[in-house]
Short mmCIF file of C-alpha atoms in Angstrom, two decimals:
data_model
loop_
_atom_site.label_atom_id
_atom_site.label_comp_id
_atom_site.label_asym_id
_atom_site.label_seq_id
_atom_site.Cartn_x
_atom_site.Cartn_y
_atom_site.Cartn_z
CA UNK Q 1 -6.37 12.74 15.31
CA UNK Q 2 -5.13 14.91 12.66
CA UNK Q 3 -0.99 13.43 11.48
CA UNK Q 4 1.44 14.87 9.74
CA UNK Q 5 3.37 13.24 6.93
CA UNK Q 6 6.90 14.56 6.74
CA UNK Q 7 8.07 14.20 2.91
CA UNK Q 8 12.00 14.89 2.30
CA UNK Q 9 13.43 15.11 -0.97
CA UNK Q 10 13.54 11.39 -1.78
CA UNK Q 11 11.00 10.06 0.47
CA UNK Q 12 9.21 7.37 -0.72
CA UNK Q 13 6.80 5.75 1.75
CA UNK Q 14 4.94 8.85 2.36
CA UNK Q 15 1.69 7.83 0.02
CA UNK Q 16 1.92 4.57 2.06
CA UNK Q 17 2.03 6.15 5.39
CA UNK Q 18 -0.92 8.89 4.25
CA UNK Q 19 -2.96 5.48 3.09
CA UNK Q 20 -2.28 3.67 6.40
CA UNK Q 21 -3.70 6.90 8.52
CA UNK Q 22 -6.33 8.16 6.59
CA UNK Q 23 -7.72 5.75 4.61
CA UNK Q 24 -7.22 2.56 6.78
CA UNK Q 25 -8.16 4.60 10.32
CA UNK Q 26 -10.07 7.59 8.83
CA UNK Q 27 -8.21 10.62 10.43
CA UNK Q 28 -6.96 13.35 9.43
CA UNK Q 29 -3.73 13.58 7.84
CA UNK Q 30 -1.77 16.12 5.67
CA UNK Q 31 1.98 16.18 3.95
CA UNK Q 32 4.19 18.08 5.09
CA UNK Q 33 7.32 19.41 2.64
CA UNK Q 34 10.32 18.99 4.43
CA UNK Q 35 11.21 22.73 4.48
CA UNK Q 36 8.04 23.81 6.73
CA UNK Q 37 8.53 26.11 9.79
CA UNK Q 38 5.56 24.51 11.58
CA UNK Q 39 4.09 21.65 12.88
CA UNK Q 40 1.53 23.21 14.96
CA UNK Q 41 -2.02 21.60 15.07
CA UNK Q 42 -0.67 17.81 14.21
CA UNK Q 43 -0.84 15.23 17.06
CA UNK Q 44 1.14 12.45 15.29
CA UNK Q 45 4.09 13.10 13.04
CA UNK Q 46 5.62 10.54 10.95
CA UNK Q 47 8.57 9.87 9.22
CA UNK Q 48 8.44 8.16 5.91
CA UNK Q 49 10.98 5.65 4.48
CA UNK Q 50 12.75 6.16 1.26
CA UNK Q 51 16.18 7.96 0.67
CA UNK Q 52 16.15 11.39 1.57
CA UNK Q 53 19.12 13.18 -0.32
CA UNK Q 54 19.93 10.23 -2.11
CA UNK Q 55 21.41 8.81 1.18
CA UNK Q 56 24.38 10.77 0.66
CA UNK Q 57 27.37 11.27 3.35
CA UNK Q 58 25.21 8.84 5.49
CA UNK Q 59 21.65 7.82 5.55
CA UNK Q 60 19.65 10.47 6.93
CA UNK Q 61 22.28 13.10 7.73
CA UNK Q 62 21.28 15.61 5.57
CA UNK Q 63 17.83 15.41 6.17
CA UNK Q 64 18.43 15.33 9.71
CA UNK Q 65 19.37 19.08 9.17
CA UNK Q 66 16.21 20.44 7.58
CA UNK Q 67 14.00 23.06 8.49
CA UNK Q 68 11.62 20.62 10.00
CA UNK Q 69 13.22 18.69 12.08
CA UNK Q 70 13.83 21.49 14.46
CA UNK Q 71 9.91 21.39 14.44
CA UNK Q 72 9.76 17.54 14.76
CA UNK Q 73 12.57 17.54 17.93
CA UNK Q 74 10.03 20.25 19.44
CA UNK Q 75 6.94 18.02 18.91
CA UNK Q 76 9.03 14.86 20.05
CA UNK Q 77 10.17 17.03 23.41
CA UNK Q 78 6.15 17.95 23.82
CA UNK Q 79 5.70 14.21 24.54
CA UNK Q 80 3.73 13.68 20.53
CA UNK Q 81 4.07 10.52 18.81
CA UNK Q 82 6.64 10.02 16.49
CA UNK Q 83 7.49 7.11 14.43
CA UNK Q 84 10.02 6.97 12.00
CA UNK Q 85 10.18 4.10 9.69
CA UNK Q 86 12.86 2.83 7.80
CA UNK Q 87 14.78 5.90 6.39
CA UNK Q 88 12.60 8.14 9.11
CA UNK Q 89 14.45 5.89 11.67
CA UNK Q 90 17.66 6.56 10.33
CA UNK Q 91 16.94 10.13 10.92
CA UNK Q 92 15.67 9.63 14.06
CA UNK Q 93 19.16 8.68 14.47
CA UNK Q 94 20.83 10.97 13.25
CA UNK Q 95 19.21 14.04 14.52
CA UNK Q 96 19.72 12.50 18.13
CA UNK Q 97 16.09 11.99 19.10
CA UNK Q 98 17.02 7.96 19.24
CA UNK Q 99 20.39 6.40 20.49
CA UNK Q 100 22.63 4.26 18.26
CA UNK Q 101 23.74 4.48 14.25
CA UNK Q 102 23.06 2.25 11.23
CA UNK Q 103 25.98 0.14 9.67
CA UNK Q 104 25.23 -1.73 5.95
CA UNK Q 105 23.48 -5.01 5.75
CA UNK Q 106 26.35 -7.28 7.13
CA UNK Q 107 25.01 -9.06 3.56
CA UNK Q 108 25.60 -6.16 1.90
CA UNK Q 109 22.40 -6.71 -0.07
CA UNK Q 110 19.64 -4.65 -0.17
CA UNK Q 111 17.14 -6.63 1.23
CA UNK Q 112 12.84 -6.31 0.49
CA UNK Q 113 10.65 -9.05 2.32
CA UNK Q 114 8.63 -9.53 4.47
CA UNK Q 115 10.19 -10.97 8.54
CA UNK Q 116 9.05 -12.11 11.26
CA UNK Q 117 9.00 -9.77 14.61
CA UNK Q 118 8.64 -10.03 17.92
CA UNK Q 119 7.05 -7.39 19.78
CA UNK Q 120 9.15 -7.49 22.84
CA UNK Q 121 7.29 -4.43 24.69
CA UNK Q 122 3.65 -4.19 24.34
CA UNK Q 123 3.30 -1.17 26.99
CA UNK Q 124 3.90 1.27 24.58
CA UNK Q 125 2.02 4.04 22.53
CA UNK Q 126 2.80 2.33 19.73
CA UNK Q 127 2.31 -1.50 20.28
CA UNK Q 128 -0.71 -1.71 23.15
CA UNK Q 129 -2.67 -3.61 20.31
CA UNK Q 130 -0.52 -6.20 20.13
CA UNK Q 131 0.17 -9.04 23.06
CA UNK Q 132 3.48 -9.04 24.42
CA UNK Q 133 6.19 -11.10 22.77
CA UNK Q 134 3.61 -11.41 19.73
CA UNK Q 135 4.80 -12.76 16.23
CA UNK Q 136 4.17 -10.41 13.64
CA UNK Q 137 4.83 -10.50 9.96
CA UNK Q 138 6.02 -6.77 8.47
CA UNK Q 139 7.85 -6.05 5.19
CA UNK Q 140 11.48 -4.87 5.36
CA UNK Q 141 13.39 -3.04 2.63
CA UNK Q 142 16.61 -1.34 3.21
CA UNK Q 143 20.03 -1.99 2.72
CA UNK Q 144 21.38 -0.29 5.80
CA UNK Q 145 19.40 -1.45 8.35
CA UNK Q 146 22.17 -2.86 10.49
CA UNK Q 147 21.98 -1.44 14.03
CA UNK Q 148 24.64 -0.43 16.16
CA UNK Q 149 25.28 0.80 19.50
CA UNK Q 150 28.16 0.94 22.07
CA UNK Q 151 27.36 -1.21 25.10
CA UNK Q 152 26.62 1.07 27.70
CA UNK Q 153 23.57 2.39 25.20
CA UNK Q 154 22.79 -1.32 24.55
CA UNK Q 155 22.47 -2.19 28.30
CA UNK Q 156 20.21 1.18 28.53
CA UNK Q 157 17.82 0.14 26.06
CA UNK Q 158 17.25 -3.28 27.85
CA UNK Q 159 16.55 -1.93 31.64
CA UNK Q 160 14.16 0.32 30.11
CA UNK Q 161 12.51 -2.03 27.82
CA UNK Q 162 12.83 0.50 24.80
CA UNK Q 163 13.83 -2.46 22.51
CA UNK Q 164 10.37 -2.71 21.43
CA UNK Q 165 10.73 -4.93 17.69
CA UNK Q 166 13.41 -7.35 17.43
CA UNK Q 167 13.82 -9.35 14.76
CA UNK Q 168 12.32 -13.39 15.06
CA UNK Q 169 14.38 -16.28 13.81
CA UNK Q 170 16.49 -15.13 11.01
CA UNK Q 171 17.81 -12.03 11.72
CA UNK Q 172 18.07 -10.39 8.00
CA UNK Q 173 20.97 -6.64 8.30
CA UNK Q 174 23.08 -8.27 11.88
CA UNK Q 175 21.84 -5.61 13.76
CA UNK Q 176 22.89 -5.87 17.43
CA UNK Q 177 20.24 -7.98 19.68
CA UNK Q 178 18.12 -8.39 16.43
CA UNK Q 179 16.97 -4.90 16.93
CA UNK Q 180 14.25 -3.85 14.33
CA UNK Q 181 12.47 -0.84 16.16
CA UNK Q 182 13.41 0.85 19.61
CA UNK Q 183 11.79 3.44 21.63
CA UNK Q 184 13.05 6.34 23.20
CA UNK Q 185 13.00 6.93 27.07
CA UNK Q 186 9.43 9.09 27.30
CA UNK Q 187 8.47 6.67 24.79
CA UNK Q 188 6.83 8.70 22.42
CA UNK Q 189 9.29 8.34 19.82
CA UNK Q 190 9.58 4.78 18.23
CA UNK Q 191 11.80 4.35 15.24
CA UNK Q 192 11.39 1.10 13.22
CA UNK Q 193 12.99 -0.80 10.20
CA UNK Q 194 10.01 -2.70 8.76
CA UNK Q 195 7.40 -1.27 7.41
CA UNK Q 196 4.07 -1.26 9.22
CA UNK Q 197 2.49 1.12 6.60
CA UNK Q 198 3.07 -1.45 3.89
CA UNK Q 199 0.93 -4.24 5.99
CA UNK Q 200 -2.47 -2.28 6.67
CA UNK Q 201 -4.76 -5.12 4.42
CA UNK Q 202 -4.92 -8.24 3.66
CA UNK Q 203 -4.66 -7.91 0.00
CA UNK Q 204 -1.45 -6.29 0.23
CA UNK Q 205 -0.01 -9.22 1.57
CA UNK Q 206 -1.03 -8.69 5.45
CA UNK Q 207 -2.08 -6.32 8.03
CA UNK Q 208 -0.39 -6.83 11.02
CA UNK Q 209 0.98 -2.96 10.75
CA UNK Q 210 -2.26 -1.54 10.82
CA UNK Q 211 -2.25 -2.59 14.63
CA UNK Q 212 0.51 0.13 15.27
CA UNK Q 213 -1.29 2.98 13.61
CA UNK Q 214 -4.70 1.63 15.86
CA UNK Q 215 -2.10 1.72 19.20
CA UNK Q 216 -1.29 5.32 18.32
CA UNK Q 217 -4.85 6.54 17.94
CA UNK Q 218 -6.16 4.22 20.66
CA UNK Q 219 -3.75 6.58 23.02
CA UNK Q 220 -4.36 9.59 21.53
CA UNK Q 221 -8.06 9.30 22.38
CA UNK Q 222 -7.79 8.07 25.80
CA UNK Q 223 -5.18 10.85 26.46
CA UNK Q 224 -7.73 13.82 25.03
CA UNK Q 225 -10.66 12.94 23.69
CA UNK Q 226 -12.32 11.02 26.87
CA UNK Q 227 -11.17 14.07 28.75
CA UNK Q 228 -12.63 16.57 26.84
CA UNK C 1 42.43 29.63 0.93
CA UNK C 2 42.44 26.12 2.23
CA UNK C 3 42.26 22.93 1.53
CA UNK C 4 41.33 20.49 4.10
CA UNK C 5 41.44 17.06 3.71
CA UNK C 6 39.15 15.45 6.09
CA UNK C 7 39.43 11.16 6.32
CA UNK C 8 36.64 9.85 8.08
CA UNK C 9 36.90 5.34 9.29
CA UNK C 10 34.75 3.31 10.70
CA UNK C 11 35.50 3.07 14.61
CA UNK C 12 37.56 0.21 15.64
CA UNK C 13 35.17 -1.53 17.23
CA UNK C 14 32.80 -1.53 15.03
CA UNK C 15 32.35 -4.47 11.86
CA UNK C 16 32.88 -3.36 8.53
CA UNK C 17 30.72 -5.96 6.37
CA UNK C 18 32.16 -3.49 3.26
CA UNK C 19 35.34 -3.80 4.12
CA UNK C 20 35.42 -7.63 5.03
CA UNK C 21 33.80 -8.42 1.39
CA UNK C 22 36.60 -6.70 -0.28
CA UNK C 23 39.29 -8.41 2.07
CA UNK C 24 37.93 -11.64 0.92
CA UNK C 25 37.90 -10.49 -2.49
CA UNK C 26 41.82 -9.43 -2.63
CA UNK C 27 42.59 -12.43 -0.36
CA UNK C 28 40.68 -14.83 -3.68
CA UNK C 29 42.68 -12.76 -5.84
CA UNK C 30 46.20 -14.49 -4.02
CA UNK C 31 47.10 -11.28 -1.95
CA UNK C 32 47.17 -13.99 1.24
CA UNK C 33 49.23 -11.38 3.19
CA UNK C 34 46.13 -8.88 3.75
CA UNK C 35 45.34 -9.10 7.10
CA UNK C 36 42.26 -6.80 6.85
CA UNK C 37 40.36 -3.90 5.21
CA UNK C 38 38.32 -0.91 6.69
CA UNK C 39 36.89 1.39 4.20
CA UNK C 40 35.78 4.51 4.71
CA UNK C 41 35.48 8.19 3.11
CA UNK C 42 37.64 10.84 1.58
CA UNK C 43 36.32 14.33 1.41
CA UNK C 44 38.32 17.73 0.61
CA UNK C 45 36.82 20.86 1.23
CA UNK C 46 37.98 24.35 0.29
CA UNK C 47 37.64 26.99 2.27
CA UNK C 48 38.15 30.42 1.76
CA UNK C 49 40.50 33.06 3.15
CA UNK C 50 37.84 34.59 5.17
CA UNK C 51 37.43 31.43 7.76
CA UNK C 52 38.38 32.47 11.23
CA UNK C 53 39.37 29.26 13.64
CA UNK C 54 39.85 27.28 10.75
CA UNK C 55 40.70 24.22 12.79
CA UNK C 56 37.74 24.51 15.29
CA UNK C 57 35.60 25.07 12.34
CA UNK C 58 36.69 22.09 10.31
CA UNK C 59 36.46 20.07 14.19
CA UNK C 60 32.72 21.43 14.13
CA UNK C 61 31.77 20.79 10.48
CA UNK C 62 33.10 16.84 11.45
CA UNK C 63 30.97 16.58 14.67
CA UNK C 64 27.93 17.99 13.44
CA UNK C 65 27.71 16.47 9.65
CA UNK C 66 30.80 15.40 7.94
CA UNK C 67 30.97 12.07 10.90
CA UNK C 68 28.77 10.20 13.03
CA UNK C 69 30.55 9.76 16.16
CA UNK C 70 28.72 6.79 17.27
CA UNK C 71 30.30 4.57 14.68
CA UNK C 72 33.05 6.96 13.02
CA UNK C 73 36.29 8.53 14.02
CA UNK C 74 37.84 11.09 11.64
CA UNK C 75 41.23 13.43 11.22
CA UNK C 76 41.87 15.97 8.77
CA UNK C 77 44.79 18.16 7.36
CA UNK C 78 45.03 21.37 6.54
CA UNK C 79 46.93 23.19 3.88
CA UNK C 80 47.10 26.20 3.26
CA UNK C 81 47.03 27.03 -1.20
CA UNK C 82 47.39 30.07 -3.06
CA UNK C 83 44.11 31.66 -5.00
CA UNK C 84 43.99 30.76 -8.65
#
């Protein structure tokens, strides 16, 4: 499975992300600069975390305009994984592809450590190698990370199970329903707060993450490989 | 050209954890009679002479990038300044 690593001015997960693909899982991924015409010939796409543009005007809404996007809407729309972590979910956001907007940390802190989640749908490209409602330990780090949207979205989310991580016990930003990652309706785009990247081995501090990226190429195989 | 002056606030109903920090700070400071504080952005933009439909493209630039409608209202004025 060959992925592509979008890289914005600012981003600064995308080494992590490239690690947690290729040299965790072995397959094939590439960066991509954020002002690419093309995404042709990648099966996965992700979004790093960091602070494209600075974060100015709002978190994600400039990058939400670049050239690539257009590309990473198309690939979303052809049913390909995307996952957008941390600043990549804030432009998932933003650029429409996922319901809802992020407020500040009701703390107002900028806050890095590692929380507890609950994986509250495990019937998903993304989570199948994890059981359903399991505990899982994953590193946050953001200071707007505070999720938000109006009730009729809210209610949405919930029939169709796309609240997939929610945060377990303390909830760290006051996002609504102690939302840390949801899904979008063809669920094939799953935007997250915590970092999964940043949890891949044990000497990092865990590796409950690398589960995700193993859920993602689990599918991918099943989907194409067995039937070619 | 033009100068617009676009405001952009949080919605009503949504928290502003900015906003209720510095309420709590002006309310420590004695000013007991604030009631509350939303805080949100100021931007001016100049646009030149040339802009047809100013107003619908000052209403676009707002929907598309300036606001995020999910959590952010916004207004703007528009006046109307000589060329230096």
């Amino acid at each position: 499975m060959k992925f592509a690593v979008i890289v914005f001015p600012g981003s600064n997960c995308d080494v992590d992300m490239y690690h947690a693909v290729k040299d965790e899982l072995g397959q094939e991924a590439e960066y991509v600069w954020h002002d690419a015409e093309s995404l042709d010939g990648y099966d996965g796409i992700l979004l790093p975390g960091g602070f494209s543009y600075g974060d100015y005007l709002r978190t994600g809404a400039i990058a939400r305009f670049s050239k690539i996007m257009k590309e990473v809407v198309k690939a979303a729309e052809a049913g390909k994984p995307v996952l957008g972590v941390c600043n990549g979910f804030q432009i998932l956001l933003e650029s429409g592809l996922l319901p809802g907007a992020m407020r500040r940390n009701e703390s107002l802190k900028f806050i890095c450590r590692s929380v507890s989640l609950k994986v509250r749908n495990n019937q998903t490209m993304f989570t199948s190698a994890y059981g359903q409602d399991e505990i899982i330990q994953i590193p946050i780090a953001h200071g707007e990370g505070n999720y938000y949207c109006d009730q009729e979205t809210l209610d949405k989310l919930k029939a169709n199970k796309q609240i997939v991580f929610s945060y377990e016990g303390i909830n760290p930003n006051g996002s609504l329903e102690n939302i840390a990652g949801i899904i979008n309706e063809n669920g094939n785009v799953l935007g997250m707060m915590p970092h999964p990247e940043r949890a891949v081995d044990p000497l990092l501090g865990g590796a409950d993450g690398l589960k995700l990226f193993k859920g993602i190429v689990k599918q991918w195989r099943e989907t194409y490989a067995v039937n070619a | 050209m033009y100068k617009v002056k676009v405001y952009i606030t949080l919605r009503e109903s949504v928290l502003d954890p900015q906003g209720t920090a510095v309420k709590g700070s002006l309310q420590t400071l004695g000013y007991s009679s604030v009631e509350d504080v939303r805080i949100g952005k100021y931007l001016e933009l100049t646009l030149n002479e040339r802009t047809e439909n100013i107003d619908q493209a000052v209403q676009e630039m707002c929907d598309k990038l300036l606001a995020n409608p999910v959590i952010e209202d916004y207004r703007y004025e528009i006046e109307e300044s000589v060329a230096q």
